[in-house]
């Protein structure tokens, strides 16, 4: 297995990629984080020649980087990913790949010119229960997916006391105070795209307006969820929530097919429910089955100690395998920017009376041209940029 020389940008979420890279044949050679206290002791831990930077432009020129994890602020990934691609460095980006349509175009064009590979890392398809749904769907007994649901819910309870929540949101301009519900989409839609292979072609969305109380996205985001519907290239329909802030800390994914349906069981310890029409029950199964999903993976020992209940390990493994040329990338630049288009145009739908928008196909020059100057954003950025559209429906 070829060793990959890894750099990590952003040491909040980015910290999770250290062990998962090492366990997948990576060597950590550089870190970049502007909070200097987070850099303390890294040279002692990873070797004197480890690059420790507070400035991205210096970090990205660290000698011999094969791959960088982009885990800085949610709304500032694309420009950094583009710089890495221009230098021929493989990119694994946290969600979302981009927060404006113009950034999507720039990212696709950078990928088209680069010798390196862009991938967005989305870990929810790699939970043990969504992996089990993917396995059953692939074996064909359920038939074809017609309608699927994805709900990623991050209740206030998950973060505990308000001071911890405030730590996540840090200050008024921080991205978590300005993230429209549709924008945090990858955890709800990613598993559905992964399981079924379908690509959204049209989106519309409705807000769940509830300005009371407080949750992860802060009082400026006055909707508690976005109910997003996509019509897909294979005629299936998805209904997803983006990131909802409902009470009760549980999420769920469901696929409905012509011969049966399958879903994760909310609040269980990763159980799944599998239902067949009487005429299509496979040998050895019942019409209705509920069971605990298990890994069945040769790397189970590494999965067991990995963050996010093991899903981060497999997500990194798939990304590294694609860089090594062993596997096709799961969320390449086209699938990543499709997701971001659902997020951005879904919010645009909410702001414009819930009308539908076509999702561009960025393989086509015409669609790239259409959006290359579309810079609308609900975010503040670190360079003085201010929101041009609201983050909430009202
Ligand atoms: N997949 C998951 O389950 C999951 C979980 C948490 C976060 N995330 C994603 O990971 C990303 C980061 O999330 P977070 O919670 O760590 O966010 P955060 O805002 O808390 O942290 C971002 C970190 O990046 C650093 N940073 C930002 N700009 C920088 C710059 N120019 N130079 C140096 N350092 C810089 C910040 O100092 C901070 O430590 C987001 O995109 C988020 O959506 C994903």
Coordinates of C-alpha atoms and ligand atoms in Angstrom, one line a residue:
X1 CA 0.0 0.0 0.0
X2 CA 1.5 3.3 -1.1
X3 CA 2.1 5.6 1.9
X4 CA 0.3 9.0 1.5
X5 CA 1.8 12.1 3.0
X6 CA -1.1 13.9 4.7
X7 CA -1.7 17.5 5.7
X8 CA -4.6 18.5 7.9
X9 CA -6.1 22.0 7.7
X10 CA -8.3 23.0 10.6
X11 CA -8.0 21.3 13.9
X12 CA -11.6 21.2 15.1
X13 CA -13.2 18.4 13.1
X14 CA -9.8 18.0 11.3
X15 CA -8.4 16.2 14.4
X16 CA -10.5 13.2 13.6
X17 CA -8.5 12.6 10.4
X18 CA -5.2 12.1 12.2
X19 CA -5.7 8.5 13.5
X20 CA -8.0 7.5 10.6
X21 CA -5.2 8.6 8.1
X22 CA -2.5 6.7 10.0
X23 CA -4.7 3.6 10.2
X24 CA -5.2 3.8 6.4
X25 CA -1.5 4.0 5.5
X26 CA -1.1 7.7 5.8
X27 CA 1.8 9.7 7.4
X28 CA 0.9 13.0 8.9
X29 CA 3.4 15.5 7.7
X30 CA 1.8 18.9 8.3
X31 CA -0.9 20.7 10.2
X32 CA -2.5 24.1 9.8
X33 CA -4.6 25.8 12.4
X34 CA -4.8 29.5 13.4
X35 CA -5.6 28.8 17.0
X36 CA -2.0 28.4 18.1
X37 CA -2.9 26.6 21.3
X38 CA -4.1 23.7 19.2
X39 CA -0.7 23.3 17.6
X40 CA 1.1 22.8 20.9
X41 CA 3.0 19.5 21.2
X42 CA 2.4 18.3 17.6
X43 CA 6.1 18.2 16.7
X44 CA 6.8 16.1 19.8
X45 CA 4.0 13.7 18.8
X46 CA 4.5 13.4 15.1
X47 CA 8.3 14.2 14.6
X48 CA 10.5 17.3 14.5
X49 CA 10.1 17.7 10.7
X50 CA 6.3 17.9 10.9
X51 CA 5.1 21.1 9.4
X52 CA 3.1 23.2 11.9
X53 CA 1.5 26.3 10.3
X54 CA -1.0 29.0 11.1
X55 CA -1.1 30.2 7.5
X56 CA -2.8 28.1 4.7
X57 CA -0.6 29.4 1.9
X58 CA 2.6 28.4 3.7
X59 CA 1.0 25.0 4.8
X60 CA 0.0 24.1 1.2
X61 CA 3.6 24.5 0.1
X62 CA 4.9 22.1 2.7
X63 CA 7.3 19.8 0.8
X64 CA 5.8 16.5 -0.6
X65 CA 2.2 16.7 0.4
X66 CA 0.1 14.0 -1.4
X67 CA -3.2 14.9 0.1
X68 CA -4.8 17.6 2.3
X69 CA -7.9 17.4 4.5
X70 CA -9.8 20.6 4.2
X71 CA -11.6 21.0 7.6
X72 CA -11.6 24.8 8.1
X73 CA -14.8 26.9 8.4
X74 CA -17.8 25.3 6.6
X75 CA -18.1 28.3 4.2
X76 CA -14.4 28.6 3.3
X77 CA -13.5 25.2 1.8
X78 CA -13.7 25.8 -1.9
X79 CA -11.0 28.4 -2.4
X80 CA -8.5 26.3 -0.4
X81 CA -9.4 23.1 -2.3
X82 CA -8.8 25.0 -5.5
X83 CA -5.3 26.1 -4.4
X84 CA -4.4 22.5 -3.6
X85 CA -5.7 21.2 -6.9
X86 CA -3.7 23.8 -8.7
X87 CA -0.6 22.5 -7.0
X88 CA -1.4 18.9 -7.9
X89 CA -2.3 17.9 -4.3
X90 CA -5.2 15.6 -3.8
X91 CA -8.1 17.1 -1.8
X92 CA -10.4 15.5 0.8
X93 CA -12.8 18.2 1.8
X94 CA -15.2 18.3 4.7
X95 CA -18.8 19.2 3.9
X96 CA -20.0 21.4 2.2
X97 CA -17.8 21.4 -1.0
X98 CA -18.8 25.0 -1.7
X99 CA -21.4 27.5 -0.5
X100 CA -22.0 29.6 -3.6
X101 CA -22.9 28.4 -7.1
X102 CA -19.9 30.4 -8.5
X103 CA -17.6 28.4 -6.2
X104 CA -19.0 25.2 -7.5
X105 CA -18.1 26.2 -11.1
X106 CA -14.6 27.3 -10.0
X107 CA -14.1 24.0 -8.2
X108 CA -15.2 21.9 -11.2
X109 CA -13.0 23.9 -13.5
X110 CA -10.0 23.4 -11.1
X111 CA -10.7 19.7 -11.0
X112 CA -10.9 19.5 -14.8
X113 CA -7.4 21.1 -15.1
X114 CA -5.7 19.3 -12.2
X115 CA -3.7 16.1 -12.1
X116 CA -4.9 15.5 -8.6
X117 CA -8.2 14.2 -7.3
X118 CA -10.9 16.2 -5.5
X119 CA -13.2 14.3 -3.1
X120 CA -15.8 15.4 -0.5
X121 CA -15.7 13.2 2.5
X122 CA -19.2 12.4 3.8
X123 CA -19.2 9.9 6.7
X124 CA -23.0 9.1 7.2
X125 CA -23.1 6.6 4.4
X126 CA -20.6 4.6 6.4
X127 CA -22.6 4.1 9.6
X128 CA -23.1 0.4 10.2
X129 CA -26.9 0.7 9.6
X130 CA -26.7 2.7 6.3
X131 CA -23.9 0.3 5.2
X132 CA -26.4 -2.6 5.8
X133 CA -29.1 -0.9 3.8
X134 CA -26.5 -0.3 1.0
X135 CA -25.6 -4.0 1.1
X136 CA -29.2 -5.3 0.9
X137 CA -30.1 -2.8 -1.8
X138 CA -27.1 -3.9 -3.9
X139 CA -28.1 -7.6 -3.6
X140 CA -31.2 -6.7 -5.5
X141 CA -34.0 -8.3 -3.5
X142 CA -35.7 -5.0 -2.8
X143 CA -35.9 -4.0 -6.5
X144 CA -35.5 -0.4 -7.6
X145 CA -35.5 2.6 -5.2
X146 CA -38.5 4.8 -5.9
X147 CA -38.7 7.1 -2.9
X148 CA -36.2 7.7 -0.2
X149 CA -36.1 9.7 3.1
X150 CA -33.1 11.2 4.9
X151 CA -33.3 13.0 8.2
X152 CA -30.2 14.4 9.9
X153 CA -31.3 15.8 13.2
X154 CA -29.0 17.6 15.6
X155 CA -31.0 18.5 18.7
X156 CA -29.8 20.9 21.3
X157 CA -29.6 18.0 23.7
X158 CA -26.7 16.6 21.8
X159 CA -24.5 19.6 22.7
X160 CA -25.7 19.8 26.3
X161 CA -25.4 23.1 28.1
X162 CA -25.6 26.4 26.3
X163 CA -22.0 27.3 26.9
X164 CA -20.9 24.3 24.9
X165 CA -23.2 25.3 22.1
X166 CA -21.8 28.8 22.3
X167 CA -18.4 27.3 22.0
X168 CA -19.5 25.6 18.7
X169 CA -20.8 28.9 17.4
X170 CA -18.0 31.1 18.9
X171 CA -19.0 34.6 17.7
X172 CA -21.7 36.3 15.7
X173 CA -20.1 36.0 12.3
X174 CA -19.3 32.3 12.8
X175 CA -20.7 30.0 10.1
X176 CA -22.9 28.1 12.5
X177 CA -24.9 31.3 13.2
X178 CA -25.7 31.7 9.5
X179 CA -26.2 28.2 8.0
X180 CA -29.6 27.9 6.3
X181 CA -31.1 24.5 7.1
X182 CA -30.8 23.3 3.5
X183 CA -27.0 24.0 3.5
X184 CA -26.0 21.3 6.0
X185 CA -27.3 18.7 3.6
X186 CA -24.7 16.1 3.1
X187 CA -25.6 13.9 6.2
X188 CA -29.2 13.6 5.1
X189 CA -28.8 13.3 1.3
X190 CA -25.4 11.7 1.2
X191 CA -26.5 8.2 2.4
X192 CA -29.4 8.2 -0.2
X193 CA -27.1 9.1 -3.1
X194 CA -24.6 6.5 -1.9
X195 CA -27.1 3.7 -1.4
X196 CA -29.1 4.2 -4.6
X197 CA -26.6 5.9 -6.9
X198 CA -29.3 8.4 -8.0
X199 CA -28.4 12.0 -8.9
X200 CA -30.8 14.9 -8.1
X201 CA -32.0 16.9 -11.1
X202 CA -34.7 19.2 -9.6
X203 CA -35.2 20.6 -6.1
X204 CA -37.8 22.5 -4.2
X205 CA -38.0 23.1 -0.4
X206 CA -40.3 24.4 2.4
X207 CA -39.1 25.9 5.6
X208 CA -40.2 24.8 9.1
X209 CA -40.3 28.2 10.7
X210 CA -39.9 28.3 14.5
X211 CA -37.9 31.2 15.8
X212 CA -38.3 30.2 19.5
X213 CA -35.5 28.7 21.6
X214 CA -32.1 27.8 20.5
X215 CA -30.2 25.0 18.9
X216 CA -26.9 24.2 17.2
X217 CA -27.4 26.8 14.4
X218 CA -28.2 29.7 16.8
X219 CA -31.0 32.2 17.1
X220 CA -30.3 33.9 13.7
X221 CA -31.3 30.7 11.9
X222 CA -35.0 30.9 12.6
X223 CA -36.1 27.8 10.7
X224 CA -35.9 24.5 12.6
X225 CA -35.7 22.4 9.4
X226 CA -36.0 22.5 5.7
X227 CA -38.2 19.9 4.0
X228 CA -36.4 19.4 0.7
X229 CA -37.6 17.3 -2.2
X230 CA -35.5 16.3 -5.2
X231 CA -36.6 14.6 -8.4
X232 CA -33.7 12.4 -9.6
X233 CA -32.2 11.2 -12.8
X234 CA -33.7 7.7 -12.4
X235 CA -37.2 9.1 -11.7
X236 CA -36.9 8.5 -8.0
X237 CA -37.7 11.1 -5.4
X238 CA -35.8 12.0 -2.2
X239 CA -37.2 13.9 0.8
X240 CA -34.5 15.2 3.1
X241 CA -34.2 17.7 5.9
X242 CA -30.8 19.2 5.6
X243 CA -29.9 19.6 9.3
X244 CA -33.0 19.8 11.4
X245 CA -33.1 20.9 15.0
X246 CA -36.1 18.9 16.3
X247 CA -36.2 17.8 19.9
X248 CA -35.2 14.2 20.4
X249 CA -31.7 13.3 19.4
X250 CA -32.2 10.8 16.5
X251 CA -31.9 10.7 12.8
X252 CA -33.1 8.2 10.1
X253 CA -32.8 7.0 6.5
X254 CA -35.3 5.0 4.5
X255 CA -35.5 3.6 1.0
X256 CA -38.8 2.5 -0.6
X257 CA -38.5 0.2 -3.6
X258 CA -40.9 -1.8 -5.8
X259 CA -40.4 -5.1 -3.9
X260 CA -39.8 -3.9 -0.4
X261 CA -38.5 -1.2 1.8
X262 CA -35.8 -0.7 4.4
X263 CA -35.0 1.9 7.1
X264 CA -32.8 2.6 10.1
X265 CA -34.7 2.3 13.4
X266 CA -34.6 5.6 15.3
X267 CA -33.4 5.4 18.9
X268 CA -32.2 1.8 18.5
X269 CA -28.6 0.6 18.7
X270 CA -28.2 0.7 14.9
X271 CA -31.0 -1.7 14.2
X272 CA -32.6 -1.8 10.7
X273 CA -36.1 -2.8 9.6
X274 CA -36.5 -4.6 6.3
X275 CA -39.9 -5.3 4.8
X276 CA -40.9 -7.2 1.7
X277 CA -44.1 -7.6 -0.3
X278 CA -45.4 -11.1 0.3
X279 CA -44.6 -12.2 -3.2
X280 CA -41.0 -11.1 -3.0
X281 CA -39.8 -12.4 0.4
X282 CA -36.4 -14.0 -0.2
X283 CA -35.5 -17.4 1.2
X284 CA -34.5 -17.3 4.8
X285 CA -36.2 -14.0 5.6
X286 CA -39.7 -13.0 6.8
X287 CA -42.1 -10.4 5.4
X288 CA -41.0 -8.1 8.3
X289 CA -37.5 -8.3 9.7
X290 CA -35.8 -6.1 12.4
X291 CA -32.2 -6.8 13.3
X292 CA -29.0 -5.1 14.5
X293 CA -26.6 -4.2 11.8
X294 CA -23.1 -5.6 12.0
X295 CA -19.9 -4.6 10.2
X296 CA -18.7 -7.8 8.4
X297 CA -15.6 -5.8 7.4
X298 CA -12.0 -7.0 7.4
X299 CA -10.9 -3.8 9.2
X300 CA -13.4 -4.3 12.0
X301 CA -10.8 -3.7 14.8
X302 CA -9.8 -0.3 13.3
X303 CA -13.4 0.6 12.8
X304 CA -14.3 -0.1 16.4
X305 CA -11.8 2.5 17.7
X306 CA -12.5 5.1 15.0
X307 CA -14.5 8.4 15.5
X308 CA -18.2 8.7 14.6
X309 CA -18.8 5.0 15.5
X310 CA -16.3 3.8 12.9
X311 CA -17.7 5.6 9.9
X312 CA -14.8 8.1 9.7
X313 CA -12.3 5.2 9.2
X314 CA -14.2 3.8 6.3
X315 CA -14.8 7.2 4.7
X316 CA -11.1 7.9 4.8
X317 CA -10.4 4.4 3.5
X318 CA -12.6 4.9 0.5
X319 CA -11.0 8.3 -0.2
X320 CA -7.5 6.9 0.1
X321 CA -8.4 4.0 -2.1
X322 CA -9.6 6.4 -4.8
X323 CA -6.3 8.4 -4.6
X324 CA -4.4 5.1 -4.9
X325 CA -6.4 4.2 -8.0
X326 CA -8.0 1.1 -6.4
X327 CA -11.6 2.4 -6.4
X328 CA -13.8 5.0 -8.1
X329 CA -14.3 8.1 -5.8
X330 CA -17.7 8.1 -4.1
X331 CA -18.3 11.9 -3.9
X332 CA -16.1 13.3 -6.7
X333 CA -16.4 17.0 -7.7
X334 CA -19.6 16.4 -9.7
X335 CA -21.5 14.5 -7.0
X336 CA -20.2 16.9 -4.3
X337 CA -21.3 20.0 -6.3
X338 CA -24.6 18.3 -7.0
X339 CA -25.2 18.1 -3.3
X340 CA -24.2 21.7 -2.8
X341 CA -26.5 22.7 -5.6
X342 CA -29.4 21.0 -3.8
X343 CA -28.4 22.9 -0.7
X344 CA -28.0 26.3 -2.3
X345 CA -30.9 26.1 -4.8
X346 CA -33.1 24.5 -2.1
X347 CA -32.6 27.6 0.0
X348 CA -33.3 29.7 -3.0
X349 CA -36.6 27.8 -3.5
X350 CA -37.5 28.6 0.1
X351 CA -36.7 32.3 -0.4
X352 CA -38.8 32.4 -3.6
X353 CA -42.1 30.8 -2.6
X354 CA -40.9 27.2 -2.7
X355 CA -40.6 27.1 -6.5
X356 CA -38.5 24.3 -8.1
X357 CA -35.0 24.8 -9.5
X358 CA -33.2 22.6 -12.0
X359 CA -29.9 21.2 -10.6
X360 CA -27.1 22.0 -13.0
X361 CA -25.0 19.2 -14.6
X362 CA -21.5 20.6 -14.3
X363 CA -20.3 18.2 -17.0
X364 CA -21.9 20.7 -19.4
X365 CA -20.2 24.0 -20.3
X366 CA -23.6 25.7 -20.6
X367 CA -24.4 25.0 -16.9
X368 CA -21.0 26.1 -15.8
X369 CA -21.4 29.4 -17.7
X370 CA -24.9 29.9 -16.2
X371 CA -23.6 29.9 -12.6
X372 CA -20.0 31.2 -12.9
X373 CA -21.0 34.7 -11.5
X374 CA -23.6 33.6 -9.0
X375 CA -21.9 34.7 -5.7
X376 CA -25.0 34.9 -3.4
X377 CA -24.2 33.8 0.1
X378 CA -25.8 33.8 3.6
X379 CA -22.3 33.9 5.3
X380 CA -19.8 36.3 6.6
X381 CA -16.2 35.2 5.6
X382 CA -12.8 35.8 7.1
X383 CA -11.9 38.3 4.3
X384 CA -14.6 40.9 5.0
X385 CA -17.4 39.3 2.9
X386 CA -20.9 39.8 4.2
X387 CA -24.2 37.9 3.6
X388 CA -26.1 38.9 0.5
X389 CA -29.1 36.7 1.2
X390 CA -30.9 35.8 4.5
X391 CA -30.2 32.5 6.3
X392 CA -33.8 32.1 7.3
X393 CA -37.1 31.9 5.5
X394 CA -38.4 35.0 7.4
Ligands
LIG1 N1 -18.7 15.0 9.0 C1 -19.0 15.3 10.3 O1 -19.6 14.6 11.0 C2 -18.6 16.7 10.8 C3 -18.6 17.0 12.1 C4 -18.2 18.3 12.5 C5 -17.8 19.2 11.6 N2 -17.8 18.8 10.3 C6 -17.4 19.8 9.2 O2 -16.0 20.1 9.4 C7 -15.7 21.4 9.1 C8 -15.1 22.1 10.4 O3 -16.0 22.0 11.4 P1 -15.6 22.4 12.9 O4 -16.7 22.0 13.8 O5 -14.2 22.0 13.2 O6 -15.7 24.0 12.7 P2 -15.1 25.2 13.5 O7 -15.5 26.4 12.9 O8 -15.4 24.9 15.0 O9 -13.5 24.9 13.4 C9 -12.8 25.2 12.2 C10 -11.3 25.3 12.6 O10 -10.6 25.7 11.4 C11 -9.7 26.7 11.8 N3 -9.4 27.6 10.7 C12 -10.4 28.3 10.0 N4 -9.8 29.0 9.1 C13 -8.5 28.9 9.2 C14 -7.4 29.5 8.5 N5 -7.6 30.3 7.5 N6 -6.2 29.2 8.9 C15 -6.0 28.3 9.9 N7 -7.0 27.7 10.6 C16 -8.2 28.0 10.3 C17 -10.3 27.4 13.0 O11 -9.4 28.1 13.9 C18 -11.0 26.3 13.7 O12 -10.2 25.6 14.7 C19 -17.0 22.1 8.7 O13 -17.1 22.1 7.3 C20 -18.1 21.1 9.3 O14 -19.3 21.1 8.6 C21 -18.2 17.6 9.8

